Amino acid sequence: MSLSLEDKPAQPLPTGLAPDHGLGQDDSEDSNGLASDGGDSASPADGGGDQRATLLVVDDESAVRRVLAMRLQLAGYRVICAEDGEEALSLFHREQPDLVVLDVMLPKLDGFAVCRRLRAESCVPIIFLSALDAISERVAGLDLGADDYLPKPFSPKELEARIATILRRVGRGSATAEPRDVPSGSGVLRVGDLVVDTNRRQVTRDGQRIALTYTEFSLLELLFREPGRVVPRAEILEQLWGYPPRRAADLRVVDVYVARLRGKLEPDPRNPELILTVRGTGYASQRMADATMAAAG
C-alpha cells in the first residue's frame, strides 16, 4: 500500500503505513533529529529531558523506522530504533525503554523470539506490528505476553493512541523485571487460596508468587472488582486497551488474555472455577463465599 505524506505528495509512505486523517501533528517538519538506524536516540520536538518516556521501535524497513521515529518524537517521546532482533535485545538491555514497538518479521531473530526473551526477564509493554493479520498470528503474539497487536498497514496516529493508553495504564519503568509498587486499589483480595494485593499488584498462592504481566493483573483486578458481575468483552477491551472493538478480531485479544490468566491461576484451566465464561457476552469472576476485601497494611 503506497500513500503520500501530506507535505511531500510525490514521496510514498513506506509499506505497512496507512495515511492518517485529521492528524494532530504537522508532518511538514523536517527530519533533523530523527532516530538514526542502529539505535541512536531521537530528540523530541518538545524538551522534557529525563521526563520523557523512551520507546524502542524495531522494524527491518528503514523508511518505517524513520516515519515512526519522527511521529513519536513529535508526540514527545524519546525514540531509539533497531533493525533486527539481535540489535533490539542489545538496545533493550542498554537503554531499558518504557515500551517496545516490535515488528514480527525481522532478520536474525524474529519478533516472536524477541518477545519470548523479553518476557523471560521483563514486564515491559510490547506492541506487535505485523503484515500477518491472521487470527492465529495475533493469538501467537498475545500468547507470548504482548500487550497489543496492530496489523499492517496501520495508521501512525492509531499507534500513537495505543502507546499513550498503555503508558497511562502502566506508567514509567516498565522494563524492570519486578512489577512496580503502584497503588491501584484499596486492599487485599482473598479468593480461595489466592491472595491478590492490589497495592503492590502481586498475586500469591500459599505464599508463592504468581508472575503476572501488568495487563494480566489489570484484567484480574477488573474481573474481581465486583465478584459475580458479568463484564462484557467490549468493556474489558476499552478499559484495558483503550479502544472499542472495530472488528471481531479485536475481541479475540480479550479471550487470549483470559486464557493466559486462567493458565496461571486455575488448578484446571479447562474447567475454570475462578473466571467463568458467559457465552456470547463476556466473563465473570466466581462469587465465592470466602472472597473478602481487607484493608491494606
Tab-separated table of C-alpha atoms in Angstrom:
chain	number	residue	atom	x	y	z
A	1	MET	CA	0.000	0.000	0.000
A	2	SER	CA	1.630	3.253	-1.118
A	3	LEU	CA	0.268	6.611	0.050
A	4	SER	CA	1.651	10.107	0.251
A	5	LEU	CA	2.825	12.207	3.169
A	6	GLU	CA	0.883	15.442	3.407
A	7	ASP	CA	3.823	17.741	2.640
A	8	LYS	CA	5.532	15.541	0.039
A	9	PRO	CA	2.857	14.187	-2.305
A	10	ALA	CA	5.432	12.658	-4.622
A	11	GLN	CA	7.019	10.620	-1.813
A	12	PRO	CA	5.035	7.479	-0.914
A	13	LEU	CA	4.604	6.232	2.610
A	14	PRO	CA	6.612	3.100	3.333
A	15	THR	CA	4.994	-0.293	3.108
A	16	GLY	CA	2.909	-1.057	6.168
A	17	LEU	CA	1.884	2.523	6.985
A	18	ALA	CA	-1.553	3.874	6.199
A	19	PRO	CA	-2.457	7.577	5.973
A	20	ASP	CA	-3.783	9.462	8.983
A	21	HIS	CA	-6.913	11.557	8.718
A	22	GLY	CA	-7.265	14.655	10.870
A	23	LEU	CA	-3.760	14.378	12.262
A	24	GLY	CA	-2.881	16.478	15.235
A	25	GLN	CA	0.774	16.776	14.179
A	26	ASP	CA	2.320	18.665	11.293
A	27	ASP	CA	4.094	16.175	9.057
A	28	SER	CA	5.870	19.007	7.263
A	29	GLU	CA	8.553	19.065	9.957
A	30	ASP	CA	11.980	18.238	8.550
A	31	SER	CA	13.807	15.095	9.549
A	32	ASN	CA	16.506	16.710	11.694
A	33	GLY	CA	16.929	14.832	14.934
A	34	LEU	CA	15.222	11.651	13.745
A	35	ALA	CA	16.382	8.477	15.353
A	36	SER	CA	19.027	7.043	13.102
A	37	ASP	CA	19.079	3.388	12.185
A	38	GLY	CA	21.260	1.424	14.514
A	39	GLY	CA	19.934	2.698	17.813
A	40	ASP	CA	20.702	6.406	18.108
A	41	SER	CA	18.056	8.207	20.107
A	42	ALA	CA	15.862	10.922	18.681
A	43	SER	CA	15.355	14.325	20.229
A	44	PRO	CA	11.650	15.152	20.506
A	45	ALA	CA	10.154	18.403	19.318
A	46	ASP	CA	9.486	19.364	22.925
A	47	GLY	CA	12.023	19.199	25.684
A	48	GLY	CA	11.456	17.366	28.898
A	49	GLY	CA	14.800	15.694	29.449
A	50	ASP	CA	14.514	12.677	31.674
A	51	GLN	CA	10.748	13.103	31.970
A	52	ARG	CA	10.194	11.626	28.511
A	53	ALA	CA	9.217	8.002	28.108
A	54	THR	CA	11.636	6.011	25.965
A	55	LEU	CA	10.272	3.874	23.118
A	56	LEU	CA	12.176	1.149	21.288
A	57	VAL	CA	10.967	0.802	17.676
A	58	VAL	CA	12.062	-2.408	15.934
A	59	ASP	CA	11.413	-2.784	12.199
A	60	ASP	CA	13.617	-4.012	9.369
A	61	GLU	CA	12.319	-1.357	6.945
A	62	SER	CA	14.335	1.846	7.346
A	63	ALA	CA	11.547	4.069	5.953
A	64	VAL	CA	9.103	2.748	8.552
A	65	ARG	CA	11.612	3.406	11.322
A	66	ARG	CA	12.171	6.976	10.126
A	67	VAL	CA	8.466	7.812	9.849
A	68	LEU	CA	7.626	6.296	13.233
A	69	ALA	CA	10.606	7.958	14.908
A	70	MET	CA	9.518	11.335	13.544
A	71	ARG	CA	5.882	10.908	14.555
A	72	LEU	CA	6.656	9.554	18.013
A	73	GLN	CA	9.270	12.190	18.793
A	74	LEU	CA	6.764	14.872	17.782
A	75	ALA	CA	4.400	13.264	20.285
A	76	GLY	CA	7.032	13.896	22.973
A	77	TYR	CA	8.799	10.547	23.284
A	78	ARG	CA	12.468	9.669	23.207
A	79	VAL	CA	12.862	7.106	20.420
A	80	ILE	CA	15.549	4.501	19.781
A	81	CYS	CA	15.479	2.198	16.769
A	82	ALA	CA	16.680	-1.287	15.854
A	83	GLU	CA	16.561	-3.068	12.518
A	84	ASP	CA	16.789	-6.708	13.646
A	85	GLY	CA	16.026	-8.878	16.648
A	86	GLU	CA	19.549	-9.142	17.983
A	87	GLU	CA	20.052	-5.385	17.906
A	88	ALA	CA	16.671	-4.954	19.630
A	89	LEU	CA	17.755	-7.094	22.588
A	90	SER	CA	21.089	-5.296	22.850
A	91	LEU	CA	19.414	-1.876	22.860
A	92	PHE	CA	16.781	-3.039	25.310
A	93	HIS	CA	19.375	-4.082	27.871
A	94	ARG	CA	21.350	-0.869	27.375
A	95	GLU	CA	18.502	1.640	27.304
A	96	GLN	CA	15.726	-0.030	29.377
A	97	PRO	CA	12.871	1.511	27.323
A	98	ASP	CA	9.393	2.057	28.726
A	99	LEU	CA	7.663	0.355	25.773
A	100	VAL	CA	8.681	-1.715	22.735
A	101	VAL	CA	7.085	-1.452	19.284
A	102	LEU	CA	8.068	-4.740	17.668
A	103	ASP	CA	7.681	-5.964	14.090
A	104	VAL	CA	7.145	-9.717	13.748
A	105	MET	CA	9.108	-10.368	10.542
A	106	LEU	CA	12.696	-9.464	11.465
A	107	PRO	CA	16.105	-10.714	10.352
A	108	LYS	CA	18.450	-12.638	12.672
A	109	LEU	CA	15.796	-13.080	15.370
A	110	ASP	CA	12.080	-12.689	14.660
A	111	GLY	CA	9.695	-10.643	16.774
A	112	PHE	CA	8.158	-13.652	18.488
A	113	ALA	CA	11.604	-14.824	19.645
A	114	VAL	CA	12.444	-11.311	20.854
A	115	CYS	CA	9.171	-11.133	22.789
A	116	ARG	CA	9.842	-14.517	24.368
A	117	ARG	CA	13.291	-13.362	25.524
A	118	LEU	CA	11.948	-10.093	26.902
A	119	ARG	CA	9.124	-11.770	28.778
A	120	ALA	CA	11.586	-14.089	30.497
A	121	GLU	CA	13.088	-11.084	32.258
A	122	SER	CA	10.792	-8.079	31.976
A	123	CYS	CA	7.253	-6.745	32.207
A	124	VAL	CA	7.898	-4.052	29.587
A	125	PRO	CA	4.796	-3.373	27.442
A	126	ILE	CA	5.131	-4.740	23.896
A	127	ILE	CA	3.051	-3.792	20.855
A	128	PHE	CA	3.433	-6.109	17.881
A	129	LEU	CA	3.297	-4.812	14.309
A	130	SER	CA	2.774	-7.354	11.570
A	131	ALA	CA	1.600	-7.800	8.000
A	132	LEU	CA	0.351	-11.205	9.173
A	133	ASP	CA	-3.258	-10.373	10.050
A	134	ALA	CA	-4.439	-13.948	10.600
A	135	ILE	CA	-6.134	-14.600	13.936
A	136	SER	CA	-3.639	-17.388	14.635
A	137	GLU	CA	-0.747	-14.921	14.323
A	138	ARG	CA	-2.385	-12.446	16.690
A	139	VAL	CA	-3.080	-15.188	19.190
A	140	ALA	CA	0.514	-16.391	18.950
A	141	GLY	CA	1.830	-12.903	19.680
A	142	LEU	CA	-0.531	-12.208	22.554
A	143	ASP	CA	0.063	-15.673	23.936
A	144	LEU	CA	3.736	-14.786	24.316
A	145	GLY	CA	2.756	-11.855	26.537
A	146	ALA	CA	2.460	-8.920	24.138
A	147	ASP	CA	0.144	-6.146	25.304
A	148	ASP	CA	-1.321	-5.312	21.898
A	149	TYR	CA	-1.115	-6.301	18.220
A	150	LEU	CA	-1.523	-3.862	15.356
A	151	PRO	CA	-1.839	-5.322	11.830
A	152	LYS	CA	-0.176	-3.630	8.864
A	153	PRO	CA	-0.983	-1.375	7.158
A	154	PHE	CA	-1.665	0.794	10.188
A	155	SER	CA	-2.061	4.486	10.851
A	156	PRO	CA	0.780	6.071	12.889
A	157	LYS	CA	-1.939	8.041	14.678
A	158	GLU	CA	-3.560	4.802	15.870
A	159	LEU	CA	-0.200	3.513	17.069
A	160	GLU	CA	0.348	6.765	18.996
A	161	ALA	CA	-3.060	6.369	20.659
A	162	ARG	CA	-2.359	2.794	21.713
A	163	ILE	CA	1.079	3.692	23.073
A	164	ALA	CA	-0.408	6.563	25.093
A	165	THR	CA	-3.128	4.312	26.502
A	166	ILE	CA	-0.695	1.622	27.610
A	167	LEU	CA	1.736	4.088	29.179
A	168	ARG	CA	-1.098	5.818	31.062
A	169	ARG	CA	-2.081	2.452	32.486
A	170	VAL	CA	1.381	1.094	33.148
A	171	GLY	CA	3.472	4.169	33.826
A	172	ARG	CA	7.246	4.546	33.530
A	173	GLY	CA	9.875	1.979	34.456
A	174	SER	CA	8.200	-0.991	32.767
A	175	ALA	CA	11.461	-2.582	31.681
A	176	THR	CA	12.270	-3.735	35.187
A	177	ALA	CA	11.579	-7.391	35.869
A	178	GLU	CA	9.718	-6.746	39.090
A	179	PRO	CA	6.275	-5.077	38.947
A	180	ARG	CA	6.309	-1.558	40.278
A	181	ASP	CA	4.691	-0.652	43.579
A	182	VAL	CA	1.963	1.496	42.063
A	183	PRO	CA	-1.130	1.987	44.243
A	184	SER	CA	-4.152	0.627	42.400
A	185	GLY	CA	-6.929	-0.401	44.709
A	186	SER	CA	-7.708	-0.256	48.389
A	187	GLY	CA	-6.502	-3.511	49.855
A	188	VAL	CA	-6.042	-7.228	49.587
A	189	LEU	CA	-8.485	-9.527	47.839
A	190	ARG	CA	-8.565	-13.118	49.064
A	191	VAL	CA	-10.199	-15.684	46.791
A	192	GLY	CA	-9.786	-19.251	47.997
A	193	ASP	CA	-6.054	-19.828	48.330
A	194	LEU	CA	-5.217	-16.800	46.210
A	195	VAL	CA	-4.122	-13.510	47.765
A	196	VAL	CA	-4.361	-10.517	45.420
A	197	ASP	CA	-2.542	-7.445	46.707
A	198	THR	CA	-3.957	-4.537	44.705
A	199	ASN	CA	-1.486	-2.036	46.150
A	200	ARG	CA	1.671	-3.961	45.250
A	201	ARG	CA	-0.014	-5.551	42.221
A	202	GLN	CA	1.047	-9.019	43.277
A	203	VAL	CA	-0.682	-12.386	43.433
A	204	THR	CA	0.396	-15.244	45.683
A	205	ARG	CA	-0.840	-18.764	46.364
A	206	ASP	CA	0.255	-20.425	49.618
A	207	GLY	CA	2.944	-17.772	49.929
A	208	GLN	CA	4.327	-18.423	46.440
A	209	ARG	CA	4.385	-15.508	43.994
A	210	ILE	CA	2.482	-15.948	40.702
A	211	ALA	CA	4.129	-13.867	37.989
A	212	LEU	CA	1.588	-11.763	36.092
A	213	THR	CA	2.250	-9.101	33.488
A	214	TYR	CA	0.817	-5.656	34.129
A	215	THR	CA	-2.018	-6.260	31.680
A	216	GLU	CA	-2.835	-9.656	33.188
A	217	PHE	CA	-3.062	-8.140	36.653
A	218	SER	CA	-5.265	-5.306	35.390
A	219	LEU	CA	-7.616	-7.879	33.857
A	220	LEU	CA	-7.718	-9.848	37.112
A	221	GLU	CA	-8.453	-6.690	39.093
A	222	LEU	CA	-11.233	-5.675	36.695
A	223	LEU	CA	-12.963	-9.065	36.843
A	224	PHE	CA	-12.718	-9.419	40.626
A	225	ARG	CA	-13.643	-5.844	41.441
A	226	GLU	CA	-17.305	-6.907	41.585
A	227	PRO	CA	-17.449	-10.694	42.043
A	228	GLY	CA	-20.265	-12.250	40.051
A	229	ARG	CA	-20.800	-9.303	37.696
A	230	VAL	CA	-20.662	-10.167	34.015
A	231	VAL	CA	-18.111	-7.924	32.307
A	232	PRO	CA	-18.683	-7.714	28.525
A	233	ARG	CA	-15.644	-8.336	26.361
A	234	ALA	CA	-16.078	-4.929	24.704
A	235	GLU	CA	-15.902	-3.237	28.131
A	236	ILE	CA	-12.751	-5.164	29.002
A	237	LEU	CA	-11.153	-4.125	25.714
A	238	GLU	CA	-11.999	-0.463	26.227
A	239	GLN	CA	-10.888	-0.338	29.861
A	240	LEU	CA	-7.618	-2.232	29.433
A	241	TRP	CA	-6.588	-1.410	25.870
A	242	GLY	CA	-8.319	1.934	25.459
A	243	TYR	CA	-10.183	1.403	22.192
A	244	PRO	CA	-13.607	-0.019	21.285
A	245	PRO	CA	-13.857	-3.182	19.165
A	246	ARG	CA	-13.901	-2.343	15.473
A	247	ARG	CA	-13.873	-5.933	14.250
A	248	ALA	CA	-14.377	-9.376	15.740
A	249	ALA	CA	-10.617	-9.962	15.862
A	250	ASP	CA	-10.251	-7.142	18.402
A	251	LEU	CA	-12.311	-9.057	20.954
A	252	ARG	CA	-10.035	-12.054	20.474
A	253	VAL	CA	-7.410	-10.082	22.406
A	254	VAL	CA	-9.604	-10.376	25.493
A	255	ASP	CA	-10.136	-14.123	25.019
A	256	VAL	CA	-6.394	-14.725	24.730
A	257	TYR	CA	-5.657	-12.799	27.917
A	258	VAL	CA	-8.395	-14.575	29.855
A	259	ALA	CA	-6.918	-17.900	28.717
A	260	ARG	CA	-3.443	-16.765	29.849
A	261	LEU	CA	-4.806	-15.687	33.229
A	262	ARG	CA	-6.645	-18.970	33.709
A	263	GLY	CA	-3.481	-20.865	32.844
A	264	LYS	CA	-1.680	-19.140	35.708
A	265	LEU	CA	-4.459	-19.103	38.317
A	266	GLU	CA	-6.814	-22.023	37.743
A	267	PRO	CA	-5.962	-25.518	39.050
A	268	ASP	CA	-7.565	-26.881	35.862
A	269	PRO	CA	-7.762	-24.173	33.173
A	270	ARG	CA	-10.038	-26.385	31.018
A	271	ASN	CA	-12.594	-26.402	33.842
A	272	PRO	CA	-12.258	-22.909	35.317
A	273	GLU	CA	-13.615	-22.157	38.757
A	274	LEU	CA	-12.406	-18.582	39.271
A	275	ILE	CA	-13.089	-16.913	35.909
A	276	LEU	CA	-16.293	-18.038	34.230
A	277	THR	CA	-17.335	-17.612	30.611
A	278	VAL	CA	-20.736	-16.084	29.923
A	279	ARG	CA	-21.338	-17.267	26.382
A	280	GLY	CA	-21.946	-14.515	23.878
A	281	THR	CA	-21.315	-11.757	26.441
A	282	GLY	CA	-18.065	-11.834	28.363
A	283	TYR	CA	-16.598	-13.055	31.631
A	284	ALA	CA	-17.363	-13.030	35.344
A	285	SER	CA	-15.360	-13.880	38.424
A	286	GLN	CA	-16.778	-16.587	40.620
A	287	ARG	CA	-18.817	-15.261	43.522
A	288	MET	CA	-17.209	-17.207	46.357
A	289	ALA	CA	-18.264	-17.126	49.976
A	290	ASP	CA	-14.710	-16.673	51.147
A	291	ALA	CA	-13.852	-13.840	48.770
A	292	THR	CA	-13.173	-10.874	51.036
A	293	MET	CA	-11.555	-7.492	50.923
A	294	ALA	CA	-9.259	-6.492	53.751
A	295	ALA	CA	-7.701	-3.115	54.410
A	296	ALA	CA	-4.135	-2.873	53.127
A	297	GLY	CA	-1.247	-2.829	55.576
